[in-house]
Amino acid sequence: MKKKWKRIADNKMRGHGDIDYDKKVIRINKSKKKNKKRGSVIDSIVHEEYHRKHPKATERTTYRKTKKIVKKLGRKAKKKLYSKYR
């Protein structure tokens, strides 16, 4: 049986988010405020989820795709993504 990915809100971490492929854990810092370089918490969530689905994608590609995906997301979809990280 495949191990499911664990999604954790970790407000004590320094960065906005990270992914551990070995442990299958995605951590998001929900306390980080929006900034010009990194975007919002939803941007971080989408970014890390993109890494999960496309582990060989470069950071540059991931940032570019994240921006496009977030633009297309509706309010309900954003809320659903956000709620996965408790």
PDB file of C-alpha atoms in Angstrom, residues 5-83:
ATOM      1  CA  TRP A   5       1.367  12.426   1.866  1.00  0.00           C
ATOM      2  CA  LYS A   6       1.153  14.193   5.200  1.00  0.00           C
ATOM      3  CA  ARG A   7       0.398  17.923   5.085  1.00  0.00           C
ATOM      4  CA  ILE A   8       1.433  19.966   8.099  1.00  0.00           C
ATOM      5  CA  ALA A   9       1.099  23.607   9.100  1.00  0.00           C
ATOM      6  CA  ASP A  10       4.361  24.435  10.861  1.00  0.00           C
ATOM      7  CA  ASN A  11       4.442  28.086  11.848  1.00  0.00           C
ATOM      8  CA  LYS A  12       7.816  27.726  13.576  1.00  0.00           C
ATOM      9  CA  MET A  13       9.749  26.955  10.398  1.00  0.00           C
ATOM     10  CA  ARG A  14      11.901  29.716   8.894  1.00  0.00           C
ATOM     11  CA  GLY A  15      10.782  29.427   5.288  1.00  0.00           C
ATOM     12  CA  HIS A  16       7.390  29.478   3.631  1.00  0.00           C
ATOM     13  CA  GLY A  17       7.246  25.770   2.871  1.00  0.00           C
ATOM     14  CA  ASP A  18       9.221  22.626   2.199  1.00  0.00           C
ATOM     15  CA  ILE A  19       8.811  19.055   1.048  1.00  0.00           C
ATOM     16  CA  ASP A  20      10.435  15.842   2.240  1.00  0.00           C
ATOM     17  CA  TYR A  21      10.121  13.162  -0.438  1.00  0.00           C
ATOM     18  CA  ASP A  22      11.493  10.369   1.772  1.00  0.00           C
ATOM     19  CA  LYS A  23       9.039  10.943   4.622  1.00  0.00           C
ATOM     20  CA  LYS A  24       6.252  12.120   2.261  1.00  0.00           C
ATOM     21  CA  VAL A  25       5.661  15.287   4.250  1.00  0.00           C
ATOM     22  CA  ILE A  26       4.795  18.788   3.039  1.00  0.00           C
ATOM     23  CA  ARG A  27       5.139  21.590   5.591  1.00  0.00           C
ATOM     24  CA  ILE A  28       3.706  25.076   5.146  1.00  0.00           C
ATOM     25  CA  ASN A  29       4.255  28.101   7.357  1.00  0.00           C
ATOM     26  CA  LYS A  30       0.797  29.666   7.501  1.00  0.00           C
ATOM     27  CA  SER A  31       2.015  32.573   9.647  1.00  0.00           C
ATOM     28  CA  LYS A  32       4.213  34.053   6.892  1.00  0.00           C
ATOM     29  CA  LYS A  33       2.720  37.202   5.494  1.00  0.00           C
ATOM     30  CA  LYS A  34       2.431  37.940   1.803  1.00  0.00           C
ATOM     31  CA  ASN A  35       5.508  39.477   0.245  1.00  0.00           C
ATOM     32  CA  LYS A  36       6.527  40.471  -3.277  1.00  0.00           C
ATOM     33  CA  LYS A  37       9.064  37.707  -3.754  1.00  0.00           C
ATOM     34  CA  ARG A  38       7.177  34.688  -2.372  1.00  0.00           C
ATOM     35  CA  GLY A  39       3.498  35.619  -2.596  1.00  0.00           C
ATOM     36  CA  SER A  40       0.773  34.386  -0.270  1.00  0.00           C
ATOM     37  CA  VAL A  41       0.306  31.207   1.751  1.00  0.00           C
ATOM     38  CA  ILE A  42      -1.766  29.795  -1.134  1.00  0.00           C
ATOM     39  CA  ASP A  43       1.218  30.419  -3.436  1.00  0.00           C
ATOM     40  CA  SER A  44       3.391  28.388  -1.051  1.00  0.00           C
ATOM     41  CA  ILE A  45       0.865  25.559  -0.885  1.00  0.00           C
ATOM     42  CA  VAL A  46       0.482  25.382  -4.660  1.00  0.00           C
ATOM     43  CA  HIS A  47       4.269  25.591  -5.057  1.00  0.00           C
ATOM     44  CA  GLU A  48       4.920  22.635  -2.740  1.00  0.00           C
ATOM     45  CA  GLU A  49       2.051  20.606  -4.217  1.00  0.00           C
ATOM     46  CA  TYR A  50       3.559  21.197  -7.667  1.00  0.00           C
ATOM     47  CA  HIS A  51       6.877  19.856  -6.365  1.00  0.00           C
ATOM     48  CA  ARG A  52       5.022  16.782  -5.088  1.00  0.00           C
ATOM     49  CA  LYS A  53       3.476  16.076  -8.485  1.00  0.00           C
ATOM     50  CA  HIS A  54       6.568  17.039 -10.504  1.00  0.00           C
ATOM     51  CA  PRO A  55       9.648  16.179  -8.414  1.00  0.00           C
ATOM     52  CA  LYS A  56      12.065  16.669 -11.328  1.00  0.00           C
ATOM     53  CA  ALA A  57      10.805  20.159 -12.234  1.00  0.00           C
ATOM     54  CA  THR A  58      13.250  23.027 -11.718  1.00  0.00           C
ATOM     55  CA  GLU A  59      12.534  25.830  -9.238  1.00  0.00           C
ATOM     56  CA  ARG A  60      12.161  28.251 -12.131  1.00  0.00           C
ATOM     57  CA  THR A  61       9.514  26.075 -13.798  1.00  0.00           C
ATOM     58  CA  THR A  62       7.776  25.506 -10.469  1.00  0.00           C
ATOM     59  CA  TYR A  63       7.565  29.255  -9.743  1.00  0.00           C
ATOM     60  CA  ARG A  64       6.238  29.954 -13.241  1.00  0.00           C
ATOM     61  CA  LYS A  65       3.622  27.187 -13.083  1.00  0.00           C
ATOM     62  CA  THR A  66       2.606  28.158  -9.544  1.00  0.00           C
ATOM     63  CA  LYS A  67       1.853  31.696 -10.675  1.00  0.00           C
ATOM     64  CA  LYS A  68      -0.373  30.420 -13.511  1.00  0.00           C
ATOM     65  CA  ILE A  69      -2.197  27.906 -11.313  1.00  0.00           C
ATOM     66  CA  VAL A  70      -2.903  30.420  -8.529  1.00  0.00           C
ATOM     67  CA  LYS A  71      -4.328  32.908 -11.059  1.00  0.00           C
ATOM     68  CA  LYS A  72      -6.836  30.304 -12.239  1.00  0.00           C
ATOM     69  CA  LEU A  73      -7.917  29.085  -8.792  1.00  0.00           C
ATOM     70  CA  GLY A  74     -11.300  30.170  -7.540  1.00  0.00           C
ATOM     71  CA  ARG A  75     -12.128  31.091  -3.962  1.00  0.00           C
ATOM     72  CA  LYS A  76     -13.550  27.639  -3.132  1.00  0.00           C
ATOM     73  CA  ALA A  77     -10.513  25.824  -4.540  1.00  0.00           C
ATOM     74  CA  LYS A  78      -8.163  28.062  -2.534  1.00  0.00           C
ATOM     75  CA  LYS A  79     -10.178  27.444   0.626  1.00  0.00           C
ATOM     76  CA  LYS A  80     -10.077  23.670   0.043  1.00  0.00           C
ATOM     77  CA  LEU A  81      -6.284  23.710  -0.451  1.00  0.00           C
ATOM     78  CA  TYR A  82      -5.772  25.903   2.613  1.00  0.00           C
ATOM     79  CA  SER A  83      -7.893  23.575   4.761  1.00  0.00           C
TER      80      SER A  83
END
